[in-house]
Amino acid sequence: QWIDRARIRILKYEGSVEETGVRLNVVKDEKIIGPIIRQIEQATSIVGSMLRDFTQLDKPSGKFITVAEYPSFAWREAIINAVAHREYSIYGTDIQVKLFENRFEITSPGNFPSLIREYNIKENHFSRNPKIARVLADFGYVQEMGEGVYRMYQEMQLAELPEPIFKGLQVSVCVQLFNNTERRRLKSKVDLIGKIKHSEFPNLSEDEQNVLLYALENQNRVTTRECVVVIGKTGDTALKI
Protein backbone atom coordinates (compact mmCIF):
# COMPACT_ATOMS: atom_id res chain seq x y z
CA GLN A 1 0.00 0.00 0.00
CA TRP A 2 2.80 2.42 0.89
CA ILE A 3 5.83 1.17 -1.06
CA ASP A 4 5.80 2.04 -4.75
CA ARG A 5 6.44 -0.89 -7.13
CA ALA A 6 6.55 -3.46 -4.31
CA ARG A 7 5.16 -5.91 -6.84
CA ILE A 8 6.09 -8.92 -8.96
CA ARG A 9 6.22 -8.67 -12.74
CA ILE A 10 6.16 -11.90 -14.77
CA LEU A 11 7.40 -11.84 -18.37
CA LYS A 12 7.42 -14.77 -20.78
CA TYR A 13 9.71 -14.49 -23.82
CA GLU A 14 9.77 -16.26 -27.14
CA GLY A 15 13.22 -17.78 -27.53
CA SER A 16 16.25 -17.58 -25.24
CA VAL A 17 17.28 -13.92 -25.74
CA GLU A 18 15.56 -10.77 -24.48
CA GLU A 19 14.89 -8.57 -27.53
CA THR A 20 13.80 -4.91 -27.55
CA GLY A 21 12.21 -2.38 -29.91
CA VAL A 22 10.74 -3.77 -33.12
CA ARG A 23 12.16 -7.20 -32.22
CA LEU A 24 10.41 -7.25 -28.84
CA ASN A 25 9.65 -10.90 -28.08
CA VAL A 26 7.52 -10.70 -24.92
CA VAL A 27 4.50 -13.00 -25.33
CA LYS A 28 3.03 -12.53 -21.83
CA ASP A 29 3.33 -9.76 -19.25
CA GLU A 30 1.65 -9.99 -15.83
CA LYS A 31 1.94 -7.50 -12.94
CA ILE A 32 1.00 -8.69 -9.46
CA ILE A 33 0.29 -6.24 -6.64
CA GLY A 34 -1.24 -6.47 -3.17
CA PRO A 35 -0.19 -8.09 0.12
CA ILE A 36 2.99 -10.18 0.01
CA ILE A 37 1.23 -13.48 0.73
CA ARG A 38 -1.23 -12.87 -2.10
CA GLN A 39 1.61 -11.90 -4.45
CA ILE A 40 3.36 -15.20 -3.77
CA GLU A 41 0.14 -17.18 -4.28
CA GLN A 42 -0.69 -15.46 -7.57
CA ALA A 43 2.89 -15.54 -8.88
CA THR A 44 3.30 -19.28 -8.25
CA SER A 45 -0.07 -19.95 -9.86
CA ILE A 46 0.73 -17.91 -12.99
CA VAL A 47 4.28 -19.26 -13.38
CA GLY A 48 3.03 -22.81 -12.85
CA SER A 49 0.56 -22.36 -15.71
CA MET A 50 3.36 -21.15 -18.03
CA LEU A 51 5.83 -23.97 -17.38
CA ARG A 52 5.88 -27.10 -19.50
CA ASP A 53 5.94 -30.84 -18.91
CA PHE A 54 8.22 -33.20 -20.83
CA THR A 55 7.81 -36.89 -21.60
CA GLN A 56 10.91 -39.00 -21.15
CA LEU A 57 11.89 -42.64 -20.83
CA ASP A 58 12.39 -43.84 -17.26
CA LYS A 59 15.27 -46.30 -17.54
CA PRO A 60 14.53 -48.38 -14.39
CA SER A 61 10.90 -49.05 -15.35
CA GLY A 62 11.25 -48.87 -19.12
CA LYS A 63 8.13 -46.67 -19.25
CA PHE A 64 7.59 -43.11 -20.41
CA ILE A 65 6.97 -40.64 -17.58
CA THR A 66 6.04 -36.96 -17.39
CA VAL A 67 8.73 -34.67 -15.96
CA ALA A 68 8.29 -31.02 -14.99
CA GLU A 69 10.37 -28.39 -16.77
CA TYR A 70 11.89 -27.39 -13.41
CA PRO A 71 11.50 -28.93 -9.92
CA SER A 72 8.53 -27.22 -8.32
CA PHE A 73 10.39 -26.50 -5.07
CA ALA A 74 13.29 -24.80 -6.88
CA TRP A 75 11.34 -22.17 -8.81
CA ARG A 76 8.86 -21.57 -5.99
CA GLU A 77 11.70 -21.05 -3.52
CA ALA A 78 13.30 -18.56 -5.91
CA ILE A 79 10.07 -16.50 -5.92
CA ILE A 80 9.65 -16.68 -2.13
CA ASN A 81 13.30 -15.71 -1.54
CA ALA A 82 12.95 -12.72 -3.85
CA VAL A 83 9.97 -11.45 -1.86
CA ALA A 84 11.60 -12.19 1.50
CA HIS A 85 14.99 -10.63 0.77
CA ARG A 86 14.41 -7.79 -1.68
CA GLU A 87 15.54 -4.31 -0.67
CA TYR A 88 12.22 -2.49 -0.22
CA SER A 89 13.92 0.91 0.08
CA ILE A 90 14.65 0.72 -3.67
CA TYR A 91 11.43 2.15 -5.10
CA GLY A 92 12.30 2.41 -8.78
CA THR A 93 11.92 -1.23 -9.81
CA ASP A 94 10.09 -4.44 -8.98
CA ILE A 95 10.79 -8.16 -8.68
CA GLN A 96 10.97 -9.51 -12.23
CA VAL A 97 10.35 -13.16 -13.16
CA LYS A 98 11.41 -13.99 -16.72
CA LEU A 99 10.68 -17.24 -18.52
CA PHE A 100 12.79 -18.04 -21.57
CA GLU A 101 12.96 -21.11 -23.79
CA ASN A 102 16.02 -22.39 -21.93
CA ARG A 103 15.80 -20.85 -18.44
CA PHE A 104 13.81 -19.40 -15.56
CA GLU A 105 15.23 -16.12 -14.26
CA ILE A 106 14.23 -13.93 -11.33
CA THR A 107 15.76 -10.58 -10.37
CA SER A 108 15.16 -8.93 -7.01
CA PRO A 109 16.12 -5.33 -6.07
CA GLY A 110 19.03 -5.05 -3.65
CA ASN A 111 22.40 -6.79 -3.62
CA PHE A 112 23.30 -9.75 -1.39
CA PRO A 113 22.61 -8.95 2.29
CA SER A 114 25.39 -8.81 4.90
CA LEU A 115 28.23 -11.28 4.16
CA ILE A 116 26.20 -13.46 1.75
CA ARG A 117 27.87 -13.85 -1.66
CA GLU A 118 27.57 -16.13 -4.70
CA TYR A 119 30.20 -18.53 -3.38
CA ASN A 120 28.72 -19.06 0.11
CA ILE A 121 24.96 -18.70 -0.42
CA LYS A 122 24.39 -22.47 -0.22
CA GLU A 123 25.83 -22.76 3.29
CA ASN A 124 24.99 -19.38 4.85
CA HIS A 125 21.77 -17.55 5.66
CA PHE A 126 20.89 -13.97 6.55
CA SER A 127 17.48 -12.25 6.63
CA ARG A 128 17.50 -8.71 5.28
CA ASN A 129 13.85 -8.38 6.35
CA PRO A 130 13.46 -10.49 9.53
CA LYS A 131 9.84 -9.46 10.14
CA ILE A 132 8.85 -10.50 6.62
CA ALA A 133 10.78 -13.75 7.08
CA ARG A 134 8.88 -14.40 10.33
CA VAL A 135 5.50 -13.80 8.67
CA LEU A 136 6.40 -16.11 5.75
CA ALA A 137 7.51 -18.75 8.27
CA ASP A 138 4.24 -18.39 10.18
CA PHE A 139 2.33 -18.94 6.93
CA GLY A 140 4.44 -22.02 6.14
CA TYR A 141 6.29 -20.60 3.15
CA VAL A 142 9.80 -20.73 4.65
CA GLN A 143 11.63 -22.29 7.56
CA GLU A 144 13.84 -19.77 9.31
CA MET A 145 16.80 -22.17 9.44
CA GLY A 146 17.52 -21.10 5.87
CA GLU A 147 17.90 -24.49 4.17
CA GLY A 148 15.77 -23.46 1.17
CA VAL A 149 18.67 -22.50 -1.12
CA TYR A 150 20.55 -25.70 -0.27
CA ARG A 151 17.46 -27.73 -1.17
CA MET A 152 17.20 -25.85 -4.48
CA TYR A 153 20.61 -27.24 -5.39
CA GLN A 154 19.53 -30.74 -4.34
CA GLU A 155 16.28 -30.65 -6.32
CA MET A 156 18.00 -29.46 -9.49
CA GLN A 157 20.61 -32.19 -9.14
CA LEU A 158 17.94 -34.88 -8.65
CA ALA A 159 16.22 -33.62 -11.82
CA GLU A 160 19.55 -33.93 -13.70
CA LEU A 161 19.57 -30.20 -14.37
CA PRO A 162 22.40 -27.64 -13.96
CA GLU A 163 22.96 -26.06 -10.56
CA PRO A 164 21.14 -22.77 -9.82
CA ILE A 165 23.20 -19.69 -10.66
CA PHE A 166 23.14 -16.73 -8.25
CA LYS A 167 24.52 -13.43 -9.55
CA GLY A 168 25.09 -10.25 -7.57
CA LEU A 169 24.49 -7.32 -9.91
CA GLN A 170 25.01 -3.63 -9.08
CA VAL A 171 21.65 -3.09 -7.38
CA SER A 172 19.98 -6.50 -7.60
CA VAL A 173 20.39 -10.24 -7.26
CA CYS A 174 19.57 -12.57 -10.15
CA VAL A 175 18.81 -16.30 -9.86
CA GLN A 176 18.82 -18.53 -12.95
CA LEU A 177 17.51 -22.07 -13.39
CA PHE A 178 18.33 -23.80 -16.68
CA ASN A 179 16.02 -26.47 -18.04
CA ASN A 180 18.13 -28.51 -20.50
CA THR A 181 15.22 -28.38 -22.94
CA GLU A 182 17.07 -29.77 -25.93
CA ARG A 183 18.07 -33.00 -24.18
CA ARG A 184 14.56 -33.50 -22.82
CA ARG A 185 13.02 -32.93 -26.25
CA LEU A 186 15.25 -35.65 -27.68
CA LYS A 187 13.99 -37.99 -24.98
CA SER A 188 10.34 -37.10 -25.63
CA LYS A 189 10.63 -37.32 -29.42
CA VAL A 190 10.62 -41.12 -29.38
CA ASP A 191 7.35 -41.16 -27.44
CA LEU A 192 5.72 -38.57 -29.71
CA ILE A 193 6.70 -40.43 -32.88
CA GLY A 194 5.11 -43.53 -31.37
CA LYS A 195 1.77 -41.69 -31.30
CA ILE A 196 1.87 -40.97 -35.04
CA LYS A 197 0.37 -43.87 -37.00
CA HIS A 198 0.42 -42.28 -40.46
CA SER A 199 2.82 -44.07 -42.81
CA GLU A 200 3.88 -40.81 -44.48
CA PHE A 201 5.67 -39.41 -41.39
CA PRO A 202 9.12 -40.86 -42.30
CA ASN A 203 8.84 -39.23 -45.74
CA LEU A 204 8.38 -35.71 -44.33
CA SER A 205 11.30 -33.29 -44.20
CA GLU A 206 13.07 -32.71 -40.89
CA ASP A 207 11.38 -29.30 -40.54
CA GLU A 208 7.95 -30.80 -41.23
CA GLN A 209 8.55 -33.55 -38.69
CA ASN A 210 9.68 -31.07 -36.03
CA VAL A 211 6.64 -28.85 -36.54
CA LEU A 212 4.30 -31.85 -36.43
CA LEU A 213 5.91 -33.12 -33.23
CA TYR A 214 5.74 -29.64 -31.69
CA ALA A 215 2.02 -29.46 -32.50
CA LEU A 216 1.44 -32.90 -31.00
CA GLU A 217 3.29 -31.83 -27.85
CA ASN A 218 1.10 -28.71 -27.55
CA GLN A 219 -2.43 -30.10 -27.85
CA ASN A 220 -2.31 -30.21 -31.67
CA ARG A 221 -1.93 -26.43 -31.89
CA VAL A 222 0.88 -24.46 -33.50
CA THR A 223 1.17 -20.90 -34.81
CA THR A 224 3.39 -19.56 -37.57
CA ARG A 225 5.29 -17.51 -35.00
CA GLU A 226 6.02 -20.66 -33.01
CA CYS A 227 7.11 -22.44 -36.20
CA VAL A 228 9.70 -19.73 -36.78
CA VAL A 229 11.24 -20.58 -33.40
CA VAL A 230 10.94 -24.37 -33.84
CA ILE A 231 12.66 -24.58 -37.25
CA GLY A 232 14.72 -21.38 -37.17
CA LYS A 233 13.47 -20.19 -40.56
CA THR A 234 11.70 -17.08 -41.91
CA GLY A 235 8.01 -16.42 -41.41
CA ASP A 236 7.16 -17.26 -45.03
CA THR A 237 8.99 -20.58 -44.83
CA ALA A 238 7.39 -21.38 -41.49
CA LEU A 239 3.93 -20.61 -42.88
CA LYS A 240 4.56 -22.95 -45.82
CA ILE A 241 5.78 -25.75 -43.53
Tab-separated table of C-alpha atoms in Angstrom:
chain	number	residue	atom	x	y	z
A	1	GLN	CA	0.000	0.000	0.000
A	2	TRP	CA	2.801	2.423	0.891
A	3	ILE	CA	5.832	1.169	-1.061
A	4	ASP	CA	5.801	2.041	-4.747
A	5	ARG	CA	6.441	-0.895	-7.129
A	6	ALA	CA	6.546	-3.456	-4.314
A	7	ARG	CA	5.163	-5.910	-6.839
A	8	ILE	CA	6.089	-8.919	-8.963
A	9	ARG	CA	6.219	-8.668	-12.740
A	10	ILE	CA	6.158	-11.902	-14.774
A	11	LEU	CA	7.405	-11.844	-18.369
A	12	LYS	CA	7.420	-14.773	-20.785
A	13	TYR	CA	9.715	-14.486	-23.815
A	14	GLU	CA	9.772	-16.262	-27.140
A	15	GLY	CA	13.218	-17.780	-27.535
A	16	SER	CA	16.247	-17.577	-25.236
A	17	VAL	CA	17.277	-13.921	-25.741
A	18	GLU	CA	15.563	-10.770	-24.479
A	19	GLU	CA	14.886	-8.565	-27.527
A	20	THR	CA	13.798	-4.909	-27.549
A	21	GLY	CA	12.214	-2.376	-29.909
A	22	VAL	CA	10.736	-3.768	-33.115
A	23	ARG	CA	12.160	-7.200	-32.222
A	24	LEU	CA	10.414	-7.254	-28.837
A	25	ASN	CA	9.653	-10.900	-28.080
A	26	VAL	CA	7.519	-10.702	-24.916
A	27	VAL	CA	4.504	-12.999	-25.327
A	28	LYS	CA	3.033	-12.525	-21.835
A	29	ASP	CA	3.333	-9.757	-19.249
A	30	GLU	CA	1.651	-9.988	-15.829
A	31	LYS	CA	1.945	-7.502	-12.944
A	32	ILE	CA	1.002	-8.686	-9.456
A	33	ILE	CA	0.285	-6.241	-6.637
A	34	GLY	CA	-1.236	-6.474	-3.168
A	35	PRO	CA	-0.189	-8.087	0.125
A	36	ILE	CA	2.987	-10.179	0.007
A	37	ILE	CA	1.229	-13.485	0.726
A	38	ARG	CA	-1.227	-12.872	-2.103
A	39	GLN	CA	1.607	-11.897	-4.454
A	40	ILE	CA	3.357	-15.205	-3.774
A	41	GLU	CA	0.138	-17.181	-4.280
A	42	GLN	CA	-0.690	-15.456	-7.569
A	43	ALA	CA	2.891	-15.544	-8.877
A	44	THR	CA	3.295	-19.281	-8.250
A	45	SER	CA	-0.075	-19.951	-9.858
A	46	ILE	CA	0.732	-17.914	-12.994
A	47	VAL	CA	4.284	-19.258	-13.381
A	48	GLY	CA	3.025	-22.806	-12.848
A	49	SER	CA	0.564	-22.364	-15.715
A	50	MET	CA	3.364	-21.153	-18.031
A	51	LEU	CA	5.832	-23.970	-17.376
A	52	ARG	CA	5.883	-27.105	-19.504
A	53	ASP	CA	5.936	-30.843	-18.905
A	54	PHE	CA	8.217	-33.200	-20.828
A	55	THR	CA	7.814	-36.893	-21.597
A	56	GLN	CA	10.914	-38.996	-21.149
A	57	LEU	CA	11.894	-42.645	-20.834
A	58	ASP	CA	12.387	-43.838	-17.257
A	59	LYS	CA	15.266	-46.303	-17.540
A	60	PRO	CA	14.532	-48.380	-14.389
A	61	SER	CA	10.899	-49.046	-15.350
A	62	GLY	CA	11.248	-48.868	-19.123
A	63	LYS	CA	8.129	-46.675	-19.252
A	64	PHE	CA	7.591	-43.111	-20.411
A	65	ILE	CA	6.973	-40.641	-17.579
A	66	THR	CA	6.038	-36.965	-17.389
A	67	VAL	CA	8.726	-34.673	-15.956
A	68	ALA	CA	8.289	-31.018	-14.986
A	69	GLU	CA	10.367	-28.386	-16.767
A	70	TYR	CA	11.890	-27.390	-13.406
A	71	PRO	CA	11.505	-28.926	-9.924
A	72	SER	CA	8.526	-27.221	-8.317
A	73	PHE	CA	10.386	-26.502	-5.074
A	74	ALA	CA	13.290	-24.803	-6.885
A	75	TRP	CA	11.341	-22.166	-8.812
A	76	ARG	CA	8.858	-21.568	-5.989
A	77	GLU	CA	11.697	-21.054	-3.518
A	78	ALA	CA	13.297	-18.555	-5.915
A	79	ILE	CA	10.075	-16.498	-5.921
A	80	ILE	CA	9.655	-16.679	-2.135
A	81	ASN	CA	13.298	-15.710	-1.543
A	82	ALA	CA	12.947	-12.718	-3.854
A	83	VAL	CA	9.969	-11.446	-1.863
A	84	ALA	CA	11.605	-12.186	1.495
A	85	HIS	CA	14.995	-10.632	0.769
A	86	ARG	CA	14.405	-7.786	-1.676
A	87	GLU	CA	15.539	-4.306	-0.665
A	88	TYR	CA	12.218	-2.488	-0.218
A	89	SER	CA	13.915	0.906	0.084
A	90	ILE	CA	14.651	0.719	-3.666
A	91	TYR	CA	11.431	2.152	-5.097
A	92	GLY	CA	12.298	2.406	-8.784
A	93	THR	CA	11.925	-1.235	-9.807
A	94	ASP	CA	10.092	-4.437	-8.981
A	95	ILE	CA	10.793	-8.160	-8.684
A	96	GLN	CA	10.970	-9.514	-12.231
A	97	VAL	CA	10.350	-13.155	-13.160
A	98	LYS	CA	11.413	-13.986	-16.721
A	99	LEU	CA	10.681	-17.240	-18.517
A	100	PHE	CA	12.793	-18.038	-21.570
A	101	GLU	CA	12.957	-21.110	-23.785
A	102	ASN	CA	16.018	-22.388	-21.928
A	103	ARG	CA	15.804	-20.855	-18.441
A	104	PHE	CA	13.806	-19.395	-15.563
A	105	GLU	CA	15.228	-16.118	-14.264
A	106	ILE	CA	14.228	-13.928	-11.331
A	107	THR	CA	15.761	-10.579	-10.373
A	108	SER	CA	15.165	-8.931	-7.009
A	109	PRO	CA	16.118	-5.328	-6.069
A	110	GLY	CA	19.033	-5.052	-3.646
A	111	ASN	CA	22.401	-6.786	-3.617
A	112	PHE	CA	23.305	-9.752	-1.388
A	113	PRO	CA	22.609	-8.948	2.288
A	114	SER	CA	25.386	-8.806	4.898
A	115	LEU	CA	28.228	-11.283	4.158
A	116	ILE	CA	26.204	-13.462	1.749
A	117	ARG	CA	27.872	-13.855	-1.661
A	118	GLU	CA	27.573	-16.131	-4.700
A	119	TYR	CA	30.202	-18.528	-3.375
A	120	ASN	CA	28.719	-19.060	0.112
A	121	ILE	CA	24.964	-18.704	-0.418
A	122	LYS	CA	24.387	-22.466	-0.225
A	123	GLU	CA	25.831	-22.763	3.291
A	124	ASN	CA	24.986	-19.375	4.854
A	125	HIS	CA	21.767	-17.551	5.655
A	126	PHE	CA	20.885	-13.967	6.546
A	127	SER	CA	17.476	-12.254	6.629
A	128	ARG	CA	17.502	-8.712	5.275
A	129	ASN	CA	13.852	-8.385	6.351
A	130	PRO	CA	13.456	-10.492	9.530
A	131	LYS	CA	9.844	-9.455	10.140
A	132	ILE	CA	8.847	-10.498	6.623
A	133	ALA	CA	10.778	-13.754	7.076
A	134	ARG	CA	8.884	-14.401	10.325
A	135	VAL	CA	5.505	-13.804	8.669
A	136	LEU	CA	6.403	-16.109	5.754
A	137	ALA	CA	7.507	-18.747	8.266
A	138	ASP	CA	4.238	-18.389	10.178
A	139	PHE	CA	2.327	-18.944	6.932
A	140	GLY	CA	4.443	-22.022	6.144
A	141	TYR	CA	6.295	-20.596	3.146
A	142	VAL	CA	9.796	-20.732	4.650
A	143	GLN	CA	11.633	-22.285	7.565
A	144	GLU	CA	13.838	-19.768	9.307
A	145	MET	CA	16.800	-22.172	9.436
A	146	GLY	CA	17.518	-21.103	5.867
A	147	GLU	CA	17.902	-24.493	4.174
A	148	GLY	CA	15.773	-23.455	1.169
A	149	VAL	CA	18.672	-22.498	-1.120
A	150	TYR	CA	20.554	-25.696	-0.271
A	151	ARG	CA	17.463	-27.735	-1.173
A	152	MET	CA	17.200	-25.846	-4.482
A	153	TYR	CA	20.613	-27.245	-5.394
A	154	GLN	CA	19.531	-30.739	-4.342
A	155	GLU	CA	16.278	-30.650	-6.315
A	156	MET	CA	18.001	-29.459	-9.492
A	157	GLN	CA	20.608	-32.190	-9.143
A	158	LEU	CA	17.943	-34.877	-8.650
A	159	ALA	CA	16.219	-33.615	-11.824
A	160	GLU	CA	19.554	-33.932	-13.697
A	161	LEU	CA	19.568	-30.204	-14.373
A	162	PRO	CA	22.399	-27.645	-13.964
A	163	GLU	CA	22.962	-26.057	-10.564
A	164	PRO	CA	21.139	-22.773	-9.820
A	165	ILE	CA	23.199	-19.692	-10.665
A	166	PHE	CA	23.143	-16.725	-8.252
A	167	LYS	CA	24.516	-13.426	-9.548
A	168	GLY	CA	25.090	-10.255	-7.571
A	169	LEU	CA	24.494	-7.320	-9.914
A	170	GLN	CA	25.005	-3.635	-9.082
A	171	VAL	CA	21.647	-3.088	-7.385
A	172	SER	CA	19.979	-6.496	-7.602
A	173	VAL	CA	20.386	-10.245	-7.260
A	174	CYS	CA	19.566	-12.574	-10.154
A	175	VAL	CA	18.810	-16.302	-9.858
A	176	GLN	CA	18.821	-18.527	-12.953
A	177	LEU	CA	17.514	-22.068	-13.385
A	178	PHE	CA	18.330	-23.798	-16.679
A	179	ASN	CA	16.016	-26.470	-18.036
A	180	ASN	CA	18.130	-28.507	-20.498
A	181	THR	CA	15.220	-28.383	-22.939
A	182	GLU	CA	17.068	-29.774	-25.933
A	183	ARG	CA	18.071	-32.996	-24.178
A	184	ARG	CA	14.558	-33.497	-22.821
A	185	ARG	CA	13.023	-32.925	-26.246
A	186	LEU	CA	15.246	-35.646	-27.677
A	187	LYS	CA	13.990	-37.991	-24.980
A	188	SER	CA	10.344	-37.104	-25.628
A	189	LYS	CA	10.630	-37.321	-29.420
A	190	VAL	CA	10.622	-41.122	-29.375
A	191	ASP	CA	7.348	-41.160	-27.441
A	192	LEU	CA	5.724	-38.571	-29.706
A	193	ILE	CA	6.700	-40.431	-32.875
A	194	GLY	CA	5.105	-43.532	-31.368
A	195	LYS	CA	1.766	-41.690	-31.296
A	196	ILE	CA	1.867	-40.967	-35.041
A	197	LYS	CA	0.374	-43.869	-36.999
A	198	HIS	CA	0.417	-42.283	-40.461
A	199	SER	CA	2.817	-44.066	-42.812
A	200	GLU	CA	3.883	-40.806	-44.483
A	201	PHE	CA	5.666	-39.412	-41.394
A	202	PRO	CA	9.120	-40.860	-42.297
A	203	ASN	CA	8.840	-39.228	-45.742
A	204	LEU	CA	8.379	-35.712	-44.332
A	205	SER	CA	11.299	-33.288	-44.203
A	206	GLU	CA	13.066	-32.706	-40.891
A	207	ASP	CA	11.380	-29.299	-40.544
A	208	GLU	CA	7.953	-30.804	-41.234
A	209	GLN	CA	8.549	-33.549	-38.694
A	210	ASN	CA	9.677	-31.074	-36.027
A	211	VAL	CA	6.638	-28.850	-36.541
A	212	LEU	CA	4.296	-31.846	-36.431
A	213	LEU	CA	5.911	-33.118	-33.227
A	214	TYR	CA	5.737	-29.643	-31.694
A	215	ALA	CA	2.021	-29.460	-32.497
A	216	LEU	CA	1.441	-32.903	-31.000
A	217	GLU	CA	3.294	-31.833	-27.847
A	218	ASN	CA	1.102	-28.715	-27.555
A	219	GLN	CA	-2.425	-30.100	-27.851
A	220	ASN	CA	-2.310	-30.207	-31.669
A	221	ARG	CA	-1.930	-26.427	-31.890
A	222	VAL	CA	0.884	-24.462	-33.500
A	223	THR	CA	1.167	-20.898	-34.810
A	224	THR	CA	3.385	-19.559	-37.574
A	225	ARG	CA	5.293	-17.509	-35.001
A	226	GLU	CA	6.017	-20.664	-33.007
A	227	CYS	CA	7.111	-22.439	-36.201
A	228	VAL	CA	9.704	-19.728	-36.784
A	229	VAL	CA	11.244	-20.582	-33.401
A	230	VAL	CA	10.944	-24.366	-33.838
A	231	ILE	CA	12.661	-24.575	-37.246
A	232	GLY	CA	14.723	-21.377	-37.166
A	233	LYS	CA	13.474	-20.188	-40.562
A	234	THR	CA	11.698	-17.081	-41.905
A	235	GLY	CA	8.011	-16.416	-41.409
A	236	ASP	CA	7.162	-17.259	-45.030
A	237	THR	CA	8.990	-20.580	-44.834
A	238	ALA	CA	7.394	-21.384	-41.488
A	239	LEU	CA	3.931	-20.613	-42.878
A	240	LYS	CA	4.565	-22.947	-45.823
A	241	ILE	CA	5.783	-25.746	-43.534
